[in-house]
Amino acid sequence: MFGGTFNPVHLGHLRAAEEVMELLKLHRVMFVPAFSPPFNKTSLVPFEHRMKMVRLAISGNSAFTVSDVESRITGRSFTALTLERLKMSRSKDRFFFIMGADAFLELPKWYRPERVLELADIVVLMRPPLDIKALHKSPLIHKDDKKKLIPGDGRSKISLRTYSSGRRIILLRTTPLDISATRIRSIIRRGKSAKYLLPERIESYIISNKLYM
Ligand code: ATP
Ligand code: MG
């Protein structure tokens, strides 16, 4: 499961999903756009547009899917509740929740982070400008495991214990891509080109629907 606002989806998300799938030999990556993000977000376009953009971006990749589950849950979009819902119909599946290091550092402030950790292994991806040392700040990683977080040790996969459950936190060193939706929105607002930061079809969709202008 790859949750996010996807406002809009970009190549940072898509490349991350591809590399996670390959490194962990997953069967599928399910993109789950947040319907009503708990933390206030600037320039959030309606859910339908964000869904459509993800749909366009993943078309042609049969291992990538998108779910509108969060639009069917009343109230705020809390990952703990979304995972519970997804598990109901897929009780035999093993779940991994994919997140960038920036989001992982915020996880303790989420609704019931310990529940998220019970329901899924957490896959953390490095994301510029953060480096591996930034993760030392996370209270979710067991203190004995912090010594594994050394810059430049070259491993692409580091497995860590958690305090709150038997699940793992898996740190992956995927290709660092310093692309963010915030920067893309600002480029569009200024009428500049966002080419090569996101799929061409998504930029066209944004322009023809006058999003982020
Ligand atoms: P915004 O700037 O609006 O916050 P974003 O680019 O961070 O947008 P989100 O939808 O917030 O995109 O991100 C969804 C998830 O994808 C988060 O866990 C985030 O950390 C991760 N993510 C986004 N961009 C990247 C990237 N370039 N590299 C690694 N992870 C990323
Ligand atoms: Mg973000």
Short mmCIF file of C-alpha atoms and ligand atoms in Angstrom, two decimals:
data_model
loop_
_atom_site.label_atom_id
_atom_site.label_comp_id
_atom_site.label_asym_id
_atom_site.label_seq_id
_atom_site.Cartn_x
_atom_site.Cartn_y
_atom_site.Cartn_z
CA MET A 1 0.00 0.00 0.00
CA PHE A 2 1.33 3.39 -1.01
CA GLY A 3 -0.66 6.18 0.62
CA GLY A 4 -0.41 9.86 -0.12
CA THR A 5 -2.27 12.90 -1.29
CA PHE A 6 -0.87 12.46 -4.82
CA ASN A 7 -1.55 16.13 -5.46
CA PRO A 8 -0.37 15.40 -8.15
CA VAL A 9 1.32 11.99 -8.57
CA HIS A 10 4.86 12.38 -9.97
CA LEU A 11 7.94 10.41 -11.03
CA GLY A 12 9.27 10.37 -7.44
CA HIS A 13 6.24 8.23 -6.48
CA LEU A 14 6.27 6.07 -9.59
CA ARG A 15 9.98 5.26 -9.58
CA ALA A 16 9.83 4.56 -5.81
CA ALA A 17 6.94 2.12 -6.30
CA GLU A 18 8.78 0.33 -9.10
CA GLU A 19 11.99 -0.08 -7.08
CA VAL A 20 10.17 -1.19 -3.91
CA MET A 21 8.33 -3.85 -5.89
CA GLU A 22 11.55 -5.15 -7.34
CA LEU A 23 13.63 -5.04 -4.14
CA LEU A 24 10.98 -6.73 -1.99
CA LYS A 25 9.57 -8.95 -4.74
CA LEU A 26 6.03 -7.71 -4.14
CA HIS A 27 3.12 -8.75 -6.31
CA ARG A 28 1.40 -5.44 -6.43
CA VAL A 29 1.62 -1.82 -5.37
CA MET A 30 -1.72 -0.26 -4.50
CA PHE A 31 -1.79 3.53 -4.60
CA VAL A 32 -4.27 4.87 -2.07
CA PRO A 33 -5.03 8.58 -2.47
CA ALA A 34 -6.11 10.26 0.76
CA PHE A 35 -9.71 11.42 0.59
CA SER A 36 -9.65 13.78 3.54
CA PRO A 37 -6.08 14.18 4.84
CA PRO A 38 -5.98 14.75 8.64
CA PHE A 39 -3.33 17.46 8.35
CA ASN A 40 -4.34 20.58 6.44
CA LYS A 41 -2.90 20.62 2.95
CA THR A 42 -2.55 23.63 0.70
CA SER A 43 -4.04 23.61 -2.82
CA LEU A 44 -5.54 20.15 -2.46
CA VAL A 45 -7.55 19.46 -5.62
CA PRO A 46 -10.70 17.29 -5.39
CA PHE A 47 -10.24 13.57 -4.80
CA GLU A 48 -11.67 12.69 -8.24
CA HIS A 49 -8.90 14.61 -10.02
CA ARG A 50 -6.17 13.04 -7.88
CA MET A 51 -7.63 9.57 -8.50
CA LYS A 52 -7.79 10.18 -12.24
CA MET A 53 -4.20 11.37 -12.36
CA VAL A 54 -2.99 8.26 -10.53
CA ARG A 55 -5.09 6.11 -12.84
CA LEU A 56 -3.53 7.74 -15.91
CA ALA A 57 -0.02 7.49 -14.45
CA ILE A 58 -0.21 3.76 -13.73
CA SER A 59 -2.10 2.64 -16.81
CA GLY A 60 -0.03 0.12 -18.70
CA ASN A 61 1.59 -1.28 -15.53
CA SER A 62 -0.45 -4.30 -14.48
CA ALA A 63 1.32 -4.54 -11.10
CA PHE A 64 0.19 -1.05 -10.09
CA THR A 65 -3.37 -0.47 -8.93
CA VAL A 66 -5.24 2.42 -7.37
CA SER A 67 -7.91 2.22 -4.68
CA ASP A 68 -10.66 4.68 -3.82
CA VAL A 69 -11.20 2.99 -0.45
CA GLU A 70 -10.62 6.22 1.50
CA SER A 71 -13.57 7.88 -0.23
CA ARG A 72 -15.78 5.11 1.14
CA ILE A 73 -14.71 5.54 4.77
CA THR A 74 -16.51 8.29 6.67
CA GLY A 75 -14.46 10.91 8.47
CA ARG A 76 -10.80 11.73 8.10
CA SER A 77 -8.46 9.44 6.17
CA PHE A 78 -6.50 7.58 8.82
CA THR A 79 -4.08 4.95 7.53
CA ALA A 80 -4.74 2.68 10.55
CA LEU A 81 -8.44 2.50 9.59
CA THR A 82 -7.74 2.20 5.86
CA LEU A 83 -5.43 -0.76 6.49
CA GLU A 84 -8.08 -2.39 8.67
CA ARG A 85 -10.59 -2.00 5.85
CA LEU A 86 -8.23 -3.34 3.20
CA LYS A 87 -7.35 -6.33 5.38
CA MET A 88 -11.00 -7.34 5.67
CA SER A 89 -11.18 -8.31 2.02
CA ARG A 90 -7.57 -9.54 1.79
CA SER A 91 -7.06 -11.36 5.06
CA LYS A 92 -4.42 -13.73 3.66
CA ASP A 93 -2.25 -11.02 2.11
CA ARG A 94 0.83 -9.63 3.76
CA PHE A 95 0.82 -5.85 3.73
CA PHE A 96 3.70 -3.42 3.43
CA PHE A 97 3.04 0.28 3.89
CA ILE A 98 5.38 2.41 1.75
CA MET A 99 6.42 5.86 2.89
CA GLY A 100 9.15 8.41 2.32
CA ALA A 101 11.50 9.27 5.20
CA ASP A 102 9.79 12.66 5.62
CA ALA A 103 6.43 10.96 6.22
CA PHE A 104 7.99 8.28 8.44
CA LEU A 105 9.38 10.94 10.78
CA GLU A 106 5.82 12.26 11.16
CA LEU A 107 4.29 8.82 11.77
CA PRO A 108 4.35 9.10 15.60
CA LYS A 109 1.92 12.05 15.25
CA TRP A 110 -0.55 10.04 13.16
CA TYR A 111 -3.74 8.44 14.44
CA ARG A 112 -2.74 5.16 16.20
CA PRO A 113 0.71 4.58 14.68
CA GLU A 114 1.03 1.39 16.75
CA ARG A 115 -2.00 0.02 14.89
CA VAL A 116 -0.39 0.82 11.53
CA LEU A 117 2.65 -1.15 12.69
CA GLU A 118 0.49 -4.11 13.72
CA LEU A 119 -1.17 -4.32 10.34
CA ALA A 120 1.76 -3.81 7.99
CA ASP A 121 5.51 -3.83 7.70
CA ILE A 122 6.69 -0.30 7.08
CA VAL A 123 8.88 0.35 4.05
CA VAL A 124 10.81 3.61 4.45
CA LEU A 125 12.45 5.23 1.45
CA MET A 126 15.19 7.80 1.68
CA ARG A 127 14.09 11.11 0.30
CA PRO A 128 16.24 14.18 -0.29
CA PRO A 129 17.15 16.37 1.53
CA LEU A 130 16.95 13.87 4.43
CA ASP A 131 19.79 11.44 4.93
CA ILE A 132 19.93 8.18 6.82
CA LYS A 133 21.12 9.94 10.00
CA ALA A 134 17.84 11.88 10.13
CA LEU A 135 16.11 8.59 11.01
CA HIS A 136 17.95 8.45 14.34
CA LYS A 137 15.30 10.90 15.53
CA SER A 138 12.48 8.40 15.09
CA PRO A 139 11.19 7.03 18.39
CA LEU A 140 9.70 4.07 16.52
CA ILE A 141 13.05 2.47 15.76
CA HIS A 142 14.57 0.38 18.54
CA LYS A 143 17.63 2.07 20.04
CA ASP A 144 19.81 -1.01 19.47
CA ASP A 145 19.02 -0.81 15.78
CA LYS A 146 20.05 2.82 15.37
CA LYS A 147 23.66 1.77 14.88
CA LYS A 148 22.55 0.17 11.60
CA LEU A 149 21.73 3.61 10.27
CA ILE A 150 25.16 4.55 8.96
CA PRO A 151 25.58 6.79 5.94
CA GLY A 152 27.31 5.28 2.95
CA ASP A 153 27.32 1.62 3.96
CA GLY A 154 26.02 0.79 0.50
CA ARG A 155 23.31 -1.69 1.42
CA SER A 156 20.04 -1.26 -0.44
CA LYS A 157 17.95 -2.91 2.26
CA ILE A 158 18.23 -2.53 6.03
CA SER A 159 15.83 -4.38 8.29
CA LEU A 160 14.98 -2.77 11.62
CA ARG A 161 12.94 -3.74 14.67
CA THR A 162 10.18 -1.61 16.09
CA TYR A 163 9.24 -0.85 19.66
CA SER A 164 5.55 -1.25 19.21
CA SER A 165 5.03 -4.59 17.44
CA GLY A 166 6.70 -7.64 16.00
CA ARG A 167 6.59 -6.09 12.57
CA ARG A 168 9.61 -4.73 10.78
CA ILE A 169 10.63 -1.40 9.44
CA ILE A 170 12.46 -1.97 6.18
CA LEU A 171 14.66 0.85 5.06
CA LEU A 172 15.33 0.87 1.31
CA ARG A 173 17.86 2.88 -0.55
CA THR A 174 16.03 3.57 -3.78
CA THR A 175 17.19 6.14 -6.35
CA PRO A 176 16.99 9.48 -4.57
CA LEU A 177 14.74 11.75 -6.60
CA ASP A 178 14.28 15.24 -5.27
CA ILE A 179 10.81 15.71 -6.73
CA SER A 180 7.84 16.93 -4.74
CA ALA A 181 4.25 17.75 -5.55
CA THR A 182 4.70 21.06 -3.71
CA ARG A 183 7.41 22.10 -6.16
CA ILE A 184 5.34 20.92 -9.14
CA ARG A 185 2.33 22.95 -7.97
CA SER A 186 4.50 26.03 -7.66
CA ILE A 187 5.96 25.52 -11.16
CA ILE A 188 2.47 25.20 -12.64
CA ARG A 189 1.23 28.25 -10.74
CA ARG A 190 4.07 30.29 -12.27
CA GLY A 191 3.17 29.01 -15.73
CA LYS A 192 6.52 27.21 -16.12
CA SER A 193 7.17 23.74 -17.51
CA ALA A 194 6.95 20.71 -15.19
CA LYS A 195 8.13 18.38 -17.98
CA TYR A 196 10.15 15.32 -16.88
CA LEU A 197 9.09 15.69 -13.25
CA LEU A 198 5.84 13.85 -13.88
CA PRO A 199 4.39 11.84 -16.77
CA GLU A 200 3.53 14.00 -19.77
CA ARG A 201 -0.09 12.86 -19.65
CA ILE A 202 -0.43 14.17 -16.10
CA GLU A 203 0.95 17.58 -17.00
CA SER A 204 -1.52 17.75 -19.91
CA TYR A 205 -4.35 16.71 -17.58
CA ILE A 206 -3.39 19.45 -15.12
CA ILE A 207 -3.28 22.09 -17.83
CA SER A 208 -6.51 21.08 -19.53
CA ASN A 209 -8.37 20.99 -16.21
CA LYS A 210 -6.74 24.25 -15.03
CA LEU A 211 -5.52 22.67 -11.78
CA TYR A 212 -3.08 24.44 -9.43
CA MET A 213 -3.27 27.69 -11.42
P1 ATP B 1 3.56 17.32 -1.14
O1 ATP B 1 4.76 18.13 -1.51
O2 ATP B 1 2.25 17.92 -1.54
O3 ATP B 1 3.57 16.84 0.29
P2 ATP B 1 4.73 14.84 -2.03
O4 ATP B 1 5.60 14.97 -3.21
O5 ATP B 1 5.38 14.74 -0.67
O6 ATP B 1 3.64 16.00 -2.05
P3 ATP B 1 2.77 12.94 -1.15
O7 ATP B 1 1.53 12.58 -1.85
O8 ATP B 1 2.73 13.81 0.06
O9 ATP B 1 3.78 13.60 -2.26
O10 ATP B 1 3.62 11.65 -0.82
C1 ATP B 1 3.09 10.36 -0.63
C2 ATP B 1 4.18 9.46 -0.12
O11 ATP B 1 5.23 9.37 -1.10
C3 ATP B 1 4.86 9.98 1.17
O12 ATP B 1 5.15 8.88 1.99
C4 ATP B 1 6.14 10.63 0.65
O13 ATP B 1 7.17 10.64 1.60
C5 ATP B 1 6.49 9.73 -0.53
N1 ATP B 1 7.24 10.44 -1.56
C6 ATP B 1 6.82 11.48 -2.31
N2 ATP B 1 7.77 11.90 -3.15
C7 ATP B 1 8.84 11.10 -2.94
C8 ATP B 1 10.16 11.06 -3.50
N3 ATP B 1 10.55 11.92 -4.42
N4 ATP B 1 11.00 10.09 -3.04
C9 ATP B 1 10.59 9.22 -2.07
N5 ATP B 1 9.36 9.22 -1.51
C10 ATP B 1 8.50 10.15 -1.92
MG MG B 2 4.27 15.03 1.11
#
